[in-house]
Coordinates of N, CA and C in Angstrom, one line a residue:
X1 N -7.8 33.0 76.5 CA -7.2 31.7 77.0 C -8.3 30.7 77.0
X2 N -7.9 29.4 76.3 CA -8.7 28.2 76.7 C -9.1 27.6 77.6
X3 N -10.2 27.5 77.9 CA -10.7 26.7 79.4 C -10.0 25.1 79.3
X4 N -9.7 24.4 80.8 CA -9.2 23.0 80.6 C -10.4 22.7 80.5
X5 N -10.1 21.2 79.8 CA -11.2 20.6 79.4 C -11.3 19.3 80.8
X6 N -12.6 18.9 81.4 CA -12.7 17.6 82.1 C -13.8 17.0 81.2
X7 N -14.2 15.9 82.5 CA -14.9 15.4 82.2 C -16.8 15.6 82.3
X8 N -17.8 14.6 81.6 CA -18.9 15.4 82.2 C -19.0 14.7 83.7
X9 N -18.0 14.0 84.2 CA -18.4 13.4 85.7 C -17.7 14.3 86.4
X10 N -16.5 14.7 86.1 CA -16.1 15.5 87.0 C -16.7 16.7 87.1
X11 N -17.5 17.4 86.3 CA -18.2 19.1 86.2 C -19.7 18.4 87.0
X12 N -20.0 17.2 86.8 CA -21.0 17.1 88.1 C -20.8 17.2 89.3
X13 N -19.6 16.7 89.2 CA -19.3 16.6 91.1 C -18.6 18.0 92.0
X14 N -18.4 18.4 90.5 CA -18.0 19.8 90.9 C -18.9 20.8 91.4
X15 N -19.7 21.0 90.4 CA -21.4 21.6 90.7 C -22.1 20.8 91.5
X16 N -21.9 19.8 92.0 CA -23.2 19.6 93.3 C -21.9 19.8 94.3
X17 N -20.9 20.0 94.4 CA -20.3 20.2 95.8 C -20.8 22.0 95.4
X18 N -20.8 22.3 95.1 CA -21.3 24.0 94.7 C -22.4 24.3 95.4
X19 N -23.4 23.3 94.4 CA -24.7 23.4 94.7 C -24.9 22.8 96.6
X20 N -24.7 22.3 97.1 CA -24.0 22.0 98.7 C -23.3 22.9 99.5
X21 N -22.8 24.1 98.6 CA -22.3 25.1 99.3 C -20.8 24.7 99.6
X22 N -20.3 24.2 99.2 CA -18.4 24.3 99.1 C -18.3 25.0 97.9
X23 N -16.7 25.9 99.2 CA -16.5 27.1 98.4 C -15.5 26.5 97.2
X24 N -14.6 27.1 96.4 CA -14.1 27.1 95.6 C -12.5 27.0 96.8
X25 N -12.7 27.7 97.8 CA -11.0 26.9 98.7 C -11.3 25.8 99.4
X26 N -12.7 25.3 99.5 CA -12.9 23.9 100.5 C -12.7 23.2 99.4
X27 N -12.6 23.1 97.9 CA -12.8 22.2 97.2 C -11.3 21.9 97.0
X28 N -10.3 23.1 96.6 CA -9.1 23.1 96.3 C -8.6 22.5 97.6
X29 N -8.8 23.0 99.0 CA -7.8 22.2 100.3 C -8.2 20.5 100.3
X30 N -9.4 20.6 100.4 CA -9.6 19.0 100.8 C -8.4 18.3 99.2
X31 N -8.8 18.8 98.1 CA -8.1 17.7 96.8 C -6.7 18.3 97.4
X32 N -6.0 19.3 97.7 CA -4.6 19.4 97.9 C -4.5 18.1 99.3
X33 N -5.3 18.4 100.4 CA -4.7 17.2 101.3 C -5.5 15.8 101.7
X34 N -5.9 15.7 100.0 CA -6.2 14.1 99.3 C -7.3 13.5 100.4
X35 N -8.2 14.4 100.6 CA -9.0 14.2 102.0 C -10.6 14.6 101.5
X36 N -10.9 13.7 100.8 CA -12.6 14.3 100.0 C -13.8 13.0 100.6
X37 N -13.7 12.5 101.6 CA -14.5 11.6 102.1 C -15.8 12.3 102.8
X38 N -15.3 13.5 103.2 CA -16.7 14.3 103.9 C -18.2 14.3 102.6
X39 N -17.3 14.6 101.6 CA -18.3 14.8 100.3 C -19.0 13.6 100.2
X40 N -18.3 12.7 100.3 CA -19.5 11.2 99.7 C -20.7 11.1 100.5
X41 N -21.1 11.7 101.3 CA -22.6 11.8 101.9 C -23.1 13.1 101.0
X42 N -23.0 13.8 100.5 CA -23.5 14.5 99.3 C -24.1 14.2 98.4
X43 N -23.6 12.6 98.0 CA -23.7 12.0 96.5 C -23.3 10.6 96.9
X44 N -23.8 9.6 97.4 CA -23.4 8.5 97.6 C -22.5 7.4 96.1
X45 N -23.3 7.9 94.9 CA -22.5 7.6 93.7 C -21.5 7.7 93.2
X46 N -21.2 8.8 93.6 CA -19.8 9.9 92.9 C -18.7 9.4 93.9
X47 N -17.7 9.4 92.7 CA -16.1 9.0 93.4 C -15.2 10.2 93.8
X48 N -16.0 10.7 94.5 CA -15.0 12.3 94.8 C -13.4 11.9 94.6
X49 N -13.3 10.6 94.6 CA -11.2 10.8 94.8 C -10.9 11.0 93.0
X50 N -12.0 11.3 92.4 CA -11.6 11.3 91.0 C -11.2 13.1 90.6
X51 N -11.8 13.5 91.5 CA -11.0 15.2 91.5 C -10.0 15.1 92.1
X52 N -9.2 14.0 92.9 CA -7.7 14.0 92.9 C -7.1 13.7 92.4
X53 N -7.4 13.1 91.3 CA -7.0 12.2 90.1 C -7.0 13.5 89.1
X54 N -7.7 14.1 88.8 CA -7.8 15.1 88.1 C -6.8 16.5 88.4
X55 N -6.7 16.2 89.7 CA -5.6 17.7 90.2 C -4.3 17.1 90.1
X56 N -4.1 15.7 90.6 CA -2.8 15.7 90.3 C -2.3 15.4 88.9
X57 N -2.9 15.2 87.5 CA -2.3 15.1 86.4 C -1.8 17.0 86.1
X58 N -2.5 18.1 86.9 CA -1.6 19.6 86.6 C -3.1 20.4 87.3
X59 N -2.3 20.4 88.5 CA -2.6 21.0 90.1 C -3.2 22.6 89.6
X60 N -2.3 23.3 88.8 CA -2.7 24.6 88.4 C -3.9 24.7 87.5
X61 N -3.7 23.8 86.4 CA -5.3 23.6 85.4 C -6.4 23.2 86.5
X62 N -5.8 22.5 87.7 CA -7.4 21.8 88.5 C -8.0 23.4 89.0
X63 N -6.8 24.1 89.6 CA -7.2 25.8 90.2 C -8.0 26.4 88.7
X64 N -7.2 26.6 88.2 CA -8.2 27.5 87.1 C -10.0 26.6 86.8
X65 N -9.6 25.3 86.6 CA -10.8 24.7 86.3 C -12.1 25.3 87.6
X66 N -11.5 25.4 88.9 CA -12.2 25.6 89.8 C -12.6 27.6 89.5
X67 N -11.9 28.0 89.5 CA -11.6 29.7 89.8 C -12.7 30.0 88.2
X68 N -11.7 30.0 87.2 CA -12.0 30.3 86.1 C -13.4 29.5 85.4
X69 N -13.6 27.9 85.5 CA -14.5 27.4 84.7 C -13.7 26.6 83.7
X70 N -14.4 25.7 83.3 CA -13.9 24.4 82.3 C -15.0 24.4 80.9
X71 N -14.7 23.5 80.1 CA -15.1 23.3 79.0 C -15.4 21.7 79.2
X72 N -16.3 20.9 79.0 CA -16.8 19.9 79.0 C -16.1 18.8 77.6
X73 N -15.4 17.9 78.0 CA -14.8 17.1 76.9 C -16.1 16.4 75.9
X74 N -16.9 16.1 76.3 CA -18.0 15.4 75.8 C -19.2 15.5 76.5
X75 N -20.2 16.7 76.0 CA -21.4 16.3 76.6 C -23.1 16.1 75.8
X76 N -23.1 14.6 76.9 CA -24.6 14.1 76.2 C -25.5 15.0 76.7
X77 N -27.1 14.5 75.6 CA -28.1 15.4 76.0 C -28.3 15.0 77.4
X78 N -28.4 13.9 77.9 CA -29.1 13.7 79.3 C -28.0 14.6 80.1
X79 N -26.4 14.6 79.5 CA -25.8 16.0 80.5 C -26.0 17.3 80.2
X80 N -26.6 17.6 79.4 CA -26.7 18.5 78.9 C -27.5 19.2 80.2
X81 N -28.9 18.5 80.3 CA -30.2 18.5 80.9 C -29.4 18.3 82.8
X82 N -28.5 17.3 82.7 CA -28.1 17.9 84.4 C -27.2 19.2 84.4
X83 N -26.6 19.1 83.7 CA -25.5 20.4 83.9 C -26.6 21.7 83.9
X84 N -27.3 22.2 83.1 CA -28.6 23.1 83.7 C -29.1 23.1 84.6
X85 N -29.5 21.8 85.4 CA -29.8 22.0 86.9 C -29.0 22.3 87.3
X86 N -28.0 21.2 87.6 CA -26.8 21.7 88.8 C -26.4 23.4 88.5
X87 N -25.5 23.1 87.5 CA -25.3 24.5 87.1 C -26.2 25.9 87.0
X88 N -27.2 26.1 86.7 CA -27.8 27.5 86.5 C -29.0 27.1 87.0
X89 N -29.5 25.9 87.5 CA -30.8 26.0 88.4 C -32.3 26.0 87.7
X90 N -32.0 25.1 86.4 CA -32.8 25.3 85.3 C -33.4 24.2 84.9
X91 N -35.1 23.8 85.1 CA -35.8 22.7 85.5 C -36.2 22.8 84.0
X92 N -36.3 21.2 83.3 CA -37.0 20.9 82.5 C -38.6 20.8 82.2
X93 N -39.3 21.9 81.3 CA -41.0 22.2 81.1 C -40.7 23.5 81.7
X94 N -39.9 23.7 82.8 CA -40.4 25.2 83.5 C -39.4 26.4 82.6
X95 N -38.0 25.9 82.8 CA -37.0 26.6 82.2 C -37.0 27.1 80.9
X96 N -37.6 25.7 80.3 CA -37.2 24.9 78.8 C -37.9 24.2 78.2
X97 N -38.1 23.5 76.8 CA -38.5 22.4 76.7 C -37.4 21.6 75.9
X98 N -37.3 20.0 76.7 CA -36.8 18.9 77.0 C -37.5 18.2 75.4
X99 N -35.8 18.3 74.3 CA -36.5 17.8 73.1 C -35.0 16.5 73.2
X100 N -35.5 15.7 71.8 CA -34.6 14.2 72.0 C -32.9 14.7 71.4
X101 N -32.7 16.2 71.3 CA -31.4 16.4 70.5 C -31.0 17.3 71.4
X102 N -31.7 18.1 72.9 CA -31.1 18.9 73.3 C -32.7 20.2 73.7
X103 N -32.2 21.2 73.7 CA -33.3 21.9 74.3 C -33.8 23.0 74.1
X104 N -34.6 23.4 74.1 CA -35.4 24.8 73.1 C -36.1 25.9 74.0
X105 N -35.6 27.0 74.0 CA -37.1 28.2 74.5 C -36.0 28.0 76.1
X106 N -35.0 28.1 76.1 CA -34.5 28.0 77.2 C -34.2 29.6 77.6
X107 N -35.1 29.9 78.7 CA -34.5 31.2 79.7 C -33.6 30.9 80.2
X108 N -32.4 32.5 80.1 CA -31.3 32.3 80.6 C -30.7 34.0 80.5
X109 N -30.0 34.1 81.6 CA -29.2 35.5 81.1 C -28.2 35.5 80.3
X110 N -28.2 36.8 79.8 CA -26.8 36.6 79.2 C -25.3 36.0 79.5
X111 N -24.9 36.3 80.8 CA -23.6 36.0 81.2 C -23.7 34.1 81.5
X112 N -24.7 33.9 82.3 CA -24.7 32.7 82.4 C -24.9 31.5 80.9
X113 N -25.2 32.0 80.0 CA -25.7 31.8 78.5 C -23.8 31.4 78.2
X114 N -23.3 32.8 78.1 CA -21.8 32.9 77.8 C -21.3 31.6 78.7
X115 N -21.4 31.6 80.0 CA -20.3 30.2 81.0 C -20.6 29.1 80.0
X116 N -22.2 29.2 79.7 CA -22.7 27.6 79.4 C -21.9 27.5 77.9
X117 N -21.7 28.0 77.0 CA -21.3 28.3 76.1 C -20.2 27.8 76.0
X118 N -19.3 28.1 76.7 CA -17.5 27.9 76.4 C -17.6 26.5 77.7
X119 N -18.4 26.0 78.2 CA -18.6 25.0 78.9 C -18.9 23.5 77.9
X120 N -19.4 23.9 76.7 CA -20.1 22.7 76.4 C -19.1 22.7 75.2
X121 N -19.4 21.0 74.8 CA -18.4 20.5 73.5 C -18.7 21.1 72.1
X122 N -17.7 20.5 71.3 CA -18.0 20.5 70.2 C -19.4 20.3 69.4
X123 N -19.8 19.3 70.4 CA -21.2 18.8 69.3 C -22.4 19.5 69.7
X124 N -22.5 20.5 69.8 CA -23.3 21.2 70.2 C -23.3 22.8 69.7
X125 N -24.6 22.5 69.1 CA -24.8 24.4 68.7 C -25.9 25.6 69.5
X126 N -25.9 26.6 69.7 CA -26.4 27.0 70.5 C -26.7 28.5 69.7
X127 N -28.0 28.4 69.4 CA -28.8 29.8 68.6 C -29.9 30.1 69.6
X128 N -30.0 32.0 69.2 CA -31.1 32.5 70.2 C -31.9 33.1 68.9
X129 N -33.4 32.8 69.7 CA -34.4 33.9 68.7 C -35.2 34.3 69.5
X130 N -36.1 34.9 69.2 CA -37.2 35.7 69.8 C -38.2 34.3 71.2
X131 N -38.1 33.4 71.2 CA -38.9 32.2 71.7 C -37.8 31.7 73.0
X132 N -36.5 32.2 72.8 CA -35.7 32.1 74.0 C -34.0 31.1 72.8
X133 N -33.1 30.9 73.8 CA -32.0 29.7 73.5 C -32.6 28.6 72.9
X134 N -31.7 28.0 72.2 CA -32.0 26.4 71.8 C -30.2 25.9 71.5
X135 N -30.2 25.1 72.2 CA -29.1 24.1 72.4 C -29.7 23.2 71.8
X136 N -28.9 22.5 70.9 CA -29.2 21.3 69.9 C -28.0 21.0 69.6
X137 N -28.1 19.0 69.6 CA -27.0 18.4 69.0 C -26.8 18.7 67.6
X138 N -25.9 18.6 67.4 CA -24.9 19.1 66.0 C -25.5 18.0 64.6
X139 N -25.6 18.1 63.9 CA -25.9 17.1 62.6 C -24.8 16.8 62.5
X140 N -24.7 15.5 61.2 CA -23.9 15.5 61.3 C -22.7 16.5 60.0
X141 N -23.5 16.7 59.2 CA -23.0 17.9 58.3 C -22.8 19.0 58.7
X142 N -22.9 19.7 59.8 CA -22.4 20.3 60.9 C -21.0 20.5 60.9
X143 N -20.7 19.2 60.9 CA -18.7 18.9 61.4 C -18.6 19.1 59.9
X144 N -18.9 19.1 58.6 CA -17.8 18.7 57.5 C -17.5 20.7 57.4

């Protein structure tokens, strides 16, 4: 089964309420009773009411998004590079090296490799060799 797809702003705000320690049912109650104001001192930026926007276009895809995991509609290199932090806790120089298309020599386990995997878009390829992962943007001969 296919992961729903969001956005790269909503899989941020997702993973830093994570990263803050909200569980996967404090995230689902507060969006069920349209009550996400505690969060904005987490992230003074982020519009948390945009994951209620997101649950109510199909309440069940927002549960699985939460439970199961999502697939990223579009992600840039600079998301690329936060969704690694937030997500798997993976510092640029130490983890990786931070190139202009994406990222090379990246440690990572296997299973968390696989989430990142079915998380990221289309435009993105992802080969392993002996030096670690490299995530790189796609050419454009890639797509033909």
């Amino acid at each position: 089964m296919s992961r729903p797809k969001i956005s790269q702003m909503d899989a941020y705000m997702i993973e830093t309420l994570r990263t803050n320690n909200v569980t996967n049912e404090e995230m689902i109650q507060a969006v069920k009773e349209k009550d996400v104001s505690k969060w904005q001192k987490l992230n003074e930026k982020f519009d948390f009411e945009q994951l209620i926007t997101l649950a109510e276009k199909d309440f069940a895809s927002f549960e699985q998004v939460i439970h199961e995991g999502y697939a990223v509609k579009f992600v840039t290199v600079g998301g690329l590079e936060r969704l690694l932090r937030l997500k798997f806790g993976k510092e640029p120089e130490k983890d990786y090296q931070k190139q202009q298309t994406g990222a090379v020599s990246l440690n990572i386990d296997a299973s968390s490799l696989e989430e990142l995997k079915q998380m990221l878009s289309l435009n993105w390829k992802v080969e392993e060799d002996e030096s670690g992962v490299s995530i790189l943007l796609k050419e454009q001969k890639d797509f033909g």
